[in-house]
């Protein structure tokens, strides 16, 4: 948990599409993030499910059209319009989009939306033909112009058994989209290069030398920079990228991170070297192999006798880029060292690779979610005990804001 949704008031509008069944899980996850969730059902949604399901999951009253004209002395749609930090509509039907695009306030959910100035994220879900219908597309255009954030549906198998665009995105993706909303866009217009994961150095065509780097630190850095509005270039040494990132291009001009899959240190070096000149910040969070076999055997080596490998040094990515950087570029590196040598080696490495900032962490960090970290600049020493890699990423970019403001004189 990253606390981005903690104590946030989320008004969740649910409309009458089959994907509504997934929303129970969304409410559970929002609650797990300690958000305060209130639900309004559209008249269509009331045909699919009863309010008690959502109130028992949200721990709050769920509102329906029957509440709209109840003579309670409350003007409910105005009251509800003032409640949210963020409004989330999922799933949003074609019919709902049409009514909202024409400013209808004939139902509690619609009236609340028309009365609210809260940022509103809409996740349409429907059959592909309904999605592609010119009327739906026209409504989407209008709603975008009105300032609603419309997140396009995914492609895949739909409830109607056809395959195409129209699926509600995975719940994790919805959750991440609204989390990104609550991060200040402090890196808008900036380009950030991040290297992550291990590299592989081949002995023959199937065997290789590598290390245990999980890429987690680089992932959290890339995600945080992306949510802050940066154009992220992630040079990635793992085979898979097993993480969910929302596509913020649907709702803003922030480009989806460019992920370059590489295998060897040479490949990681070549891509990083190509991308680096355009970047404002480079963070070297990968664990590239420092050595590679001098000769790579063709095919698969046979197990006949013992083998001696001669290893040569690989390219030093951080040093080459760090010592050739422009004055306006910031480079940040990590030093993974034994605890008693942490500070000494980190300082040596910082100087040798010309880093502006180095983050020292003990050998036990590899593959773990949490660790101790020390951030060194030439003036600062910031010590963190047992924090998550996600928290470190958040802190580093917060710190970078004030660091840049202090100017290069303080580097
Ligand atoms: C079984 C069934 C499934 C439906 N699924 C969807 C859907 O996924 N997306 C959609 O836009 N409409 C869907 N509809 C149509 C909407 O339920 C219908 O347009 C309804 O009036 C929407 O009301 P609302 O916008 O007030 O929720 C479905 C209807 C039925 C009967």
Coordinates of C-alpha atoms and ligand atoms in Angstrom, one line a residue:
X1 CA 0.0 0.0 0.0
X2 CA 1.3 3.4 -0.9
X3 CA -1.1 5.7 1.0
X4 CA -2.2 7.5 -2.2
X5 CA -5.8 6.7 -1.6
X6 CA -5.8 6.8 2.2
X7 CA -8.7 8.9 3.5
X8 CA -9.6 10.0 0.0
X9 CA -13.4 10.4 -0.6
X10 CA -14.3 8.3 -3.7
X11 CA -17.7 8.5 -5.2
X12 CA -18.3 5.4 -7.2
X13 CA -21.1 5.5 -9.9
X14 CA -22.0 2.1 -11.2
X15 CA -24.2 1.7 -14.3
X16 CA -26.0 -1.2 -15.9
X17 CA -23.3 -3.2 -17.8
X18 CA -22.4 -6.9 -17.2
X19 CA -18.8 -5.8 -16.1
X20 CA -20.5 -4.5 -12.9
X21 CA -19.7 -7.9 -11.3
X22 CA -16.0 -6.9 -11.2
X23 CA -16.8 -3.8 -9.2
X24 CA -17.2 -5.7 -5.9
X25 CA -13.5 -6.4 -6.1
X26 CA -12.7 -2.8 -6.9
X27 CA -14.6 -1.6 -3.8
X28 CA -12.7 -4.2 -1.6
X29 CA -9.4 -2.9 -3.0
X30 CA -10.4 0.7 -2.5
X31 CA -11.3 -0.1 1.1
X32 CA -8.0 -2.0 1.6
X33 CA -6.3 1.3 0.5
X34 CA -8.3 3.0 3.3
X35 CA -10.4 5.1 0.8
X36 CA -13.8 6.3 1.9
X37 CA -16.2 5.0 -0.7
X38 CA -19.8 5.9 -1.4
X39 CA -21.7 4.2 -4.2
X40 CA -24.6 5.5 -6.4
X41 CA -26.3 3.0 -8.7
X42 CA -27.9 4.0 -12.0
X43 CA -31.4 2.7 -12.8
X44 CA -29.7 0.2 -15.2
X45 CA -27.4 -1.0 -12.5
X46 CA -30.3 -1.6 -10.1
X47 CA -31.6 -4.2 -12.6
X48 CA -28.4 -6.2 -12.2
X49 CA -27.6 -6.0 -8.5
X50 CA -29.1 -4.9 -5.2
X51 CA -27.6 -2.0 -3.2
X52 CA -27.0 -4.1 -0.1
X53 CA -24.1 -5.8 -1.9
X54 CA -22.2 -2.6 -2.4
X55 CA -23.1 -1.1 1.0
X56 CA -21.8 -4.2 2.8
X57 CA -18.5 -3.9 0.8
X58 CA -18.1 -0.1 1.1
X59 CA -19.2 0.1 4.7
X60 CA -21.3 3.1 3.6
X61 CA -24.9 3.7 2.5
X62 CA -25.4 2.9 -1.3
X63 CA -27.7 5.3 -3.0
X64 CA -30.3 4.6 -5.7
X65 CA -32.9 6.6 -7.6
X66 CA -35.4 5.8 -4.9
X67 CA -33.3 8.2 -2.7
X68 CA -33.4 11.0 -5.3
X69 CA -36.9 12.4 -4.5
X70 CA -37.2 11.1 -0.9
X71 CA -38.7 13.8 1.3
X72 CA -35.9 13.8 3.9
X73 CA -35.1 17.5 3.8
X74 CA -31.7 16.7 2.3
X75 CA -30.9 17.7 -1.3
X76 CA -29.1 14.5 -1.9
X77 CA -27.5 15.1 -5.3
X78 CA -25.9 18.4 -4.1
X79 CA -24.8 16.8 -0.9
X80 CA -23.2 13.9 -2.8
X81 CA -21.7 16.3 -5.3
X82 CA -19.6 17.9 -2.5
X83 CA -18.4 14.7 -1.0
X84 CA -15.7 13.3 -3.4
X85 CA -12.1 14.0 -4.0
X86 CA -12.6 12.0 -7.1
X87 CA -15.6 10.5 -8.9
X88 CA -15.2 7.1 -10.6
X89 CA -17.8 5.7 -13.0
X90 CA -17.3 2.0 -13.7
X91 CA -18.6 0.4 -15.7
X92 CA -20.1 3.2 -17.8
X93 CA -22.8 2.1 -20.3
X94 CA -23.4 3.6 -23.8
X95 CA -26.7 4.9 -22.5
X96 CA -25.1 6.6 -19.5
X97 CA -22.4 8.3 -21.7
X98 CA -25.2 9.6 -24.0
X99 CA -27.2 11.0 -21.1
X100 CA -24.2 12.7 -19.5
X101 CA -23.1 14.1 -22.9
X102 CA -26.4 15.8 -23.2
X103 CA -26.4 17.2 -19.7
X104 CA -29.3 15.1 -18.4
X105 CA -29.9 15.2 -14.7
X106 CA -32.9 12.9 -14.6
X107 CA -31.3 10.4 -12.2
X108 CA -29.5 10.7 -8.9
X109 CA -26.1 9.7 -10.5
X110 CA -26.5 12.1 -13.4
X111 CA -27.7 15.0 -11.3
X112 CA -24.8 14.4 -8.9
X113 CA -22.3 14.5 -11.7
X114 CA -23.8 17.6 -13.3
X115 CA -23.6 19.3 -9.8
X116 CA -20.1 18.3 -9.0
X117 CA -16.7 19.9 -9.9
X118 CA -14.7 16.9 -8.7
X119 CA -12.4 15.2 -11.2
X120 CA -14.3 12.4 -12.9
X121 CA -12.8 9.2 -14.3
X122 CA -15.1 7.2 -16.6
X123 CA -14.5 3.6 -17.6
X124 CA -16.9 2.6 -20.5
X125 CA -17.6 -1.0 -21.1
X126 CA -19.8 -2.4 -23.8
X127 CA -20.1 -4.6 -26.9
X128 CA -17.6 -3.6 -29.6
X129 CA -20.3 -2.4 -32.0
X130 CA -21.9 -0.2 -29.3
X131 CA -18.4 1.2 -28.6
X132 CA -17.7 1.9 -32.2
X133 CA -21.1 3.4 -32.9
X134 CA -20.7 7.0 -34.1
X135 CA -23.1 8.2 -31.5
X136 CA -21.0 6.7 -28.7
X137 CA -17.8 8.1 -30.2
X138 CA -19.4 11.5 -30.5
X139 CA -20.5 11.4 -26.9
X140 CA -17.0 10.4 -25.8
X141 CA -15.5 13.3 -27.7
X142 CA -18.0 15.7 -26.1
X143 CA -17.4 14.3 -22.6
X144 CA -13.6 14.7 -23.1
X145 CA -14.2 18.3 -24.1
X146 CA -16.2 18.9 -21.0
X147 CA -13.2 17.8 -19.0
X148 CA -14.1 14.2 -18.1
X149 CA -11.3 11.7 -18.1
X150 CA -12.4 8.8 -20.3
X151 CA -10.3 5.6 -20.1
X152 CA -10.8 3.5 -23.2
X153 CA -12.0 -0.1 -22.8
X154 CA -9.6 -3.0 -23.4
X155 CA -9.7 -5.5 -26.1
X156 CA -10.6 -9.2 -25.5
X157 CA -13.4 -11.6 -25.1
X158 CA -16.7 -9.8 -24.1
X159 CA -19.6 -11.0 -22.0
X160 CA -21.7 -11.3 -25.3
X161 CA -19.1 -13.9 -26.4
X162 CA -17.7 -11.7 -29.2
X163 CA -14.0 -10.6 -29.2
X164 CA -13.1 -6.9 -29.6
X165 CA -12.7 -3.6 -27.8
X166 CA -15.2 -3.1 -25.0
X167 CA -13.9 -4.9 -21.9
X168 CA -13.6 -3.1 -18.6
X169 CA -9.9 -2.8 -17.8
X170 CA -8.6 -5.0 -15.0
X171 CA -9.4 -3.7 -11.6
X172 CA -5.7 -3.2 -10.8
X173 CA -5.5 -0.9 -13.9
X174 CA -8.5 1.1 -12.7
X175 CA -7.0 1.4 -9.2
X176 CA -3.6 2.5 -10.6
X177 CA -5.2 5.1 -12.9
X178 CA -6.9 6.9 -9.9
X179 CA -3.7 6.5 -7.8
X180 CA -1.8 8.3 -10.5
X181 CA -4.3 11.2 -10.2
X182 CA -3.2 11.8 -6.7
X183 CA 0.5 12.3 -7.5
X184 CA 1.6 15.8 -8.3
X185 CA 2.9 16.1 -11.9
X186 CA 6.3 17.4 -10.8
X187 CA 8.2 15.8 -13.7
X188 CA 5.9 17.0 -16.5
X189 CA 7.9 17.7 -19.6
X190 CA 11.0 15.9 -18.2
X191 CA 12.6 12.8 -19.8
X192 CA 13.9 10.1 -17.4
X193 CA 16.1 7.2 -18.3
X194 CA 16.0 4.3 -15.8
X195 CA 17.9 1.0 -16.2
X196 CA 16.6 -2.0 -14.3
X197 CA 17.0 -5.7 -13.7
X198 CA 20.0 -7.9 -14.3
X199 CA 21.7 -8.6 -17.6
X200 CA 22.7 -12.0 -19.1
X201 CA 26.1 -12.8 -20.5
X202 CA 26.1 -15.9 -22.7
X203 CA 28.6 -18.8 -22.4
X204 CA 27.0 -20.6 -25.3
X205 CA 23.7 -20.1 -27.1
X206 CA 21.6 -21.4 -24.2
X207 CA 23.6 -20.9 -21.1
X208 CA 24.4 -17.6 -19.4
X209 CA 25.8 -15.8 -16.3
X210 CA 23.4 -13.5 -14.5
X211 CA 22.5 -12.3 -11.0
X212 CA 19.4 -12.1 -8.8
X213 CA 18.3 -8.6 -9.4
X214 CA 14.4 -8.5 -9.5
X215 CA 14.1 -5.1 -11.2
X216 CA 11.6 -4.0 -8.5
X217 CA 13.5 -0.8 -7.5
X218 CA 13.7 0.2 -11.2
X219 CA 10.0 -0.6 -11.7
X220 CA 8.9 1.6 -8.7
X221 CA 11.1 4.4 -9.9
X222 CA 9.7 4.2 -13.4
X223 CA 6.2 4.0 -12.2
X224 CA 6.6 7.0 -9.8
X225 CA 8.3 9.1 -12.5
X226 CA 5.5 8.2 -15.0
X227 CA 2.8 9.1 -12.5
X228 CA 4.6 12.4 -12.0
X229 CA 4.2 13.1 -15.7
X230 CA 7.7 12.2 -17.0
X231 CA 8.5 10.6 -20.3
X232 CA 10.0 7.4 -19.0
X233 CA 12.5 5.3 -20.9
X234 CA 13.1 2.0 -19.0
X235 CA 15.9 -0.2 -20.2
X236 CA 14.9 -3.6 -18.8
X237 CA 17.1 -6.6 -18.4
X238 CA 14.4 -9.1 -17.4
X239 CA 12.5 -11.3 -19.9
X240 CA 9.0 -10.3 -18.6
X241 CA 7.5 -7.1 -17.3
X242 CA 5.0 -8.6 -14.8
X243 CA 3.5 -5.3 -13.7
X244 CA 0.3 -3.4 -14.4
X245 CA 0.6 0.2 -15.5
X246 CA -2.4 2.3 -16.5
X247 CA -2.4 4.0 -19.9
X248 CA -2.3 7.6 -18.9
X249 CA -2.3 8.6 -22.6
X250 CA -6.1 8.1 -22.5
X251 CA -6.5 10.9 -20.1
X252 CA -3.5 13.2 -20.5
X253 CA -0.5 13.9 -22.7
X254 CA 1.8 11.7 -20.5
X255 CA 3.3 9.1 -22.8
X256 CA 3.2 5.5 -21.8
X257 CA 6.7 4.4 -20.6
X258 CA 8.9 3.1 -23.4
X259 CA 10.3 -0.3 -22.2
X260 CA 13.4 -1.6 -24.0
X261 CA 13.9 -5.3 -23.4
X262 CA 17.6 -6.1 -23.4
X263 CA 19.7 -9.2 -22.6
X264 CA 23.3 -8.3 -22.3
X265 CA 25.2 -5.4 -20.7
X266 CA 26.3 -4.3 -24.2
X267 CA 22.7 -4.1 -25.4
X268 CA 21.7 -2.2 -22.2
X269 CA 24.7 0.1 -22.7
X270 CA 23.9 0.8 -26.4
X271 CA 20.2 1.7 -25.8
X272 CA 21.0 3.8 -22.7
X273 CA 23.7 5.6 -24.6
X274 CA 21.3 6.3 -27.4
X275 CA 18.5 7.6 -25.2
X276 CA 20.6 9.5 -22.6
X277 CA 21.3 12.7 -24.6
X278 CA 17.6 13.5 -24.7
X279 CA 17.1 12.9 -20.9
X280 CA 17.1 15.3 -18.0
X281 CA 17.6 12.6 -15.4
X282 CA 19.2 9.1 -15.6
X283 CA 18.8 6.6 -12.8
X284 CA 21.0 3.5 -12.9
X285 CA 19.1 1.0 -11.0
X286 CA 20.0 -2.2 -12.9
X287 CA 22.5 -4.8 -12.0
X288 CA 24.4 -5.4 -15.2
X289 CA 26.9 -8.2 -15.3
X290 CA 30.4 -6.7 -14.9
X291 CA 32.1 -9.6 -16.7
X292 CA 31.3 -11.6 -19.8
X293 CA 32.9 -14.7 -21.4
X294 CA 35.5 -13.6 -23.8
X295 CA 34.3 -16.1 -26.4
X296 CA 30.7 -17.3 -26.8
X297 CA 30.6 -20.9 -27.9
X298 CA 28.4 -21.7 -30.9
X299 CA 25.4 -23.9 -30.3
X300 CA 25.2 -25.9 -26.9
X301 CA 28.4 -26.9 -25.2
X302 CA 28.7 -30.7 -24.6
X303 CA 29.3 -32.0 -21.1
X304 CA 32.5 -33.8 -21.8
X305 CA 35.2 -32.2 -19.6
X306 CA 35.6 -29.3 -17.2
X307 CA 35.6 -25.9 -18.6
X308 CA 37.6 -22.8 -17.9
X309 CA 36.0 -19.5 -18.9
X310 CA 38.0 -16.4 -19.6
X311 CA 36.0 -13.4 -18.6
X312 CA 36.4 -9.8 -19.8
X313 CA 35.0 -6.6 -18.4
X314 CA 31.7 -5.4 -19.8
X315 CA 30.8 -1.8 -20.6
X316 CA 30.5 0.5 -17.6
X317 CA 27.1 2.1 -18.4
X318 CA 26.9 4.5 -15.5
X319 CA 30.5 5.6 -15.6
X320 CA 30.5 6.2 -19.4
X321 CA 27.3 8.2 -19.3
X322 CA 27.9 9.9 -16.0
X323 CA 31.4 11.2 -16.9
X324 CA 30.1 12.4 -20.3
X325 CA 26.9 14.1 -19.1
X326 CA 26.0 17.8 -19.7
X327 CA 25.7 20.2 -16.8
X328 CA 21.9 20.2 -17.0
X329 CA 21.7 16.4 -16.6
X330 CA 21.3 14.7 -13.3
X331 CA 22.6 11.1 -12.8
X332 CA 21.7 8.9 -9.9
X333 CA 23.2 5.5 -9.1
X334 CA 22.9 2.8 -6.5
X335 CA 25.6 1.1 -4.5
X336 CA 24.9 -2.4 -3.3
X337 CA 27.5 -3.2 -0.7
X338 CA 28.3 -5.1 2.4
X339 CA 26.9 -3.2 5.4
X340 CA 30.2 -2.2 7.0
X341 CA 31.6 -0.9 3.7
X342 CA 28.4 0.8 2.6
X343 CA 29.3 4.4 3.1
X344 CA 32.9 4.2 2.0
X345 CA 32.3 2.4 -1.2
X346 CA 29.2 4.4 -2.0
X347 CA 31.3 7.6 -1.8
X348 CA 34.0 6.1 -4.0
X349 CA 31.5 5.0 -6.6
X350 CA 29.7 8.4 -6.5
X351 CA 33.0 10.1 -7.4
X352 CA 34.2 7.5 -9.9
X353 CA 30.9 7.6 -11.9
X354 CA 30.3 11.3 -11.4
X355 CA 26.8 10.7 -9.9
X356 CA 24.9 13.7 -8.5
X357 CA 23.2 11.4 -6.1
X358 CA 24.0 7.9 -4.9
X359 CA 21.8 5.6 -3.0
X360 CA 23.6 3.0 -0.8
X361 CA 21.9 -0.2 0.1
X362 CA 23.1 -3.5 1.7
X363 CA 23.5 -6.7 -0.3
X364 CA 20.3 -8.1 1.4
X365 CA 18.2 -5.6 -0.7
X366 CA 18.3 -7.8 -3.8
X367 CA 14.8 -9.2 -4.6
X368 CA 13.3 -7.8 -1.3
X369 CA 10.4 -5.3 -1.0
X370 CA 12.0 -3.3 1.8
X371 CA 15.5 -2.3 2.9
X372 CA 17.7 0.3 4.6
X373 CA 18.8 3.1 2.2
X374 CA 21.2 6.0 2.5
X375 CA 20.9 8.9 0.0
X376 CA 24.1 10.9 -0.5
X377 CA 24.5 14.1 -2.4
X378 CA 27.7 16.2 -2.0
X379 CA 25.9 17.9 0.9
X380 CA 23.2 15.7 2.2
X381 CA 23.1 12.3 3.9
X382 CA 19.6 10.9 4.4
X383 CA 19.2 7.7 6.2
X384 CA 16.1 5.4 5.8
X385 CA 15.5 2.3 7.9
X386 CA 13.4 -0.6 6.6
X387 CA 11.3 1.3 4.0
X388 CA 9.8 -0.1 0.9
X389 CA 11.3 0.4 -2.5
X390 CA 8.0 2.1 -3.5
X391 CA 8.5 4.6 -0.6
X392 CA 12.1 5.2 -1.6
X393 CA 11.0 6.0 -5.2
X394 CA 8.4 8.4 -3.8
X395 CA 10.9 10.1 -1.5
X396 CA 13.6 10.3 -4.1
X397 CA 11.5 12.2 -6.6
X398 CA 10.1 14.5 -3.8
X399 CA 13.7 15.2 -2.8
X400 CA 14.8 15.7 -6.4
X401 CA 12.3 18.6 -6.7
X402 CA 13.9 20.5 -3.8
X403 CA 17.4 19.4 -5.0
X404 CA 16.9 20.9 -8.4
X405 CA 15.4 24.0 -7.0
X406 CA 18.5 24.6 -4.8
X407 CA 20.4 24.6 -8.1
X408 CA 23.7 23.1 -9.3
X409 CA 25.7 25.1 -6.8
X410 CA 24.6 22.8 -4.0
X411 CA 25.3 19.5 -5.9
Ligands
LIG1 C1 -27.9 -8.5 -20.0 C2 -27.6 -7.1 -20.4 C3 -26.3 -6.7 -20.5 C4 -25.9 -5.4 -20.8 N1 -24.6 -5.0 -20.9 C5 -24.3 -3.8 -21.3 C6 -23.0 -3.4 -21.3 O1 -22.0 -4.1 -21.0 N2 -22.7 -2.1 -21.7 C7 -23.7 -1.2 -22.0 O2 -23.4 -0.1 -22.4 N3 -25.0 -1.6 -22.0 C8 -25.3 -2.8 -21.6 N4 -26.6 -3.2 -21.5 C9 -27.6 -2.2 -21.8 C10 -27.9 -1.3 -20.6 O3 -28.1 -2.1 -19.4 C11 -29.1 -0.4 -20.9 O4 -28.7 0.5 -21.9 C12 -29.5 0.4 -19.7 O5 -30.6 1.2 -20.0 C13 -28.4 1.2 -19.1 O6 -28.9 1.9 -18.0 P1 -28.0 2.9 -17.2 O7 -27.2 3.7 -18.1 O8 -28.9 3.6 -16.3 O9 -27.1 2.0 -16.3 C14 -27.0 -4.5 -21.1 C15 -28.3 -4.9 -21.0 C16 -28.6 -6.2 -20.7 C17 -30.0 -6.6 -20.5

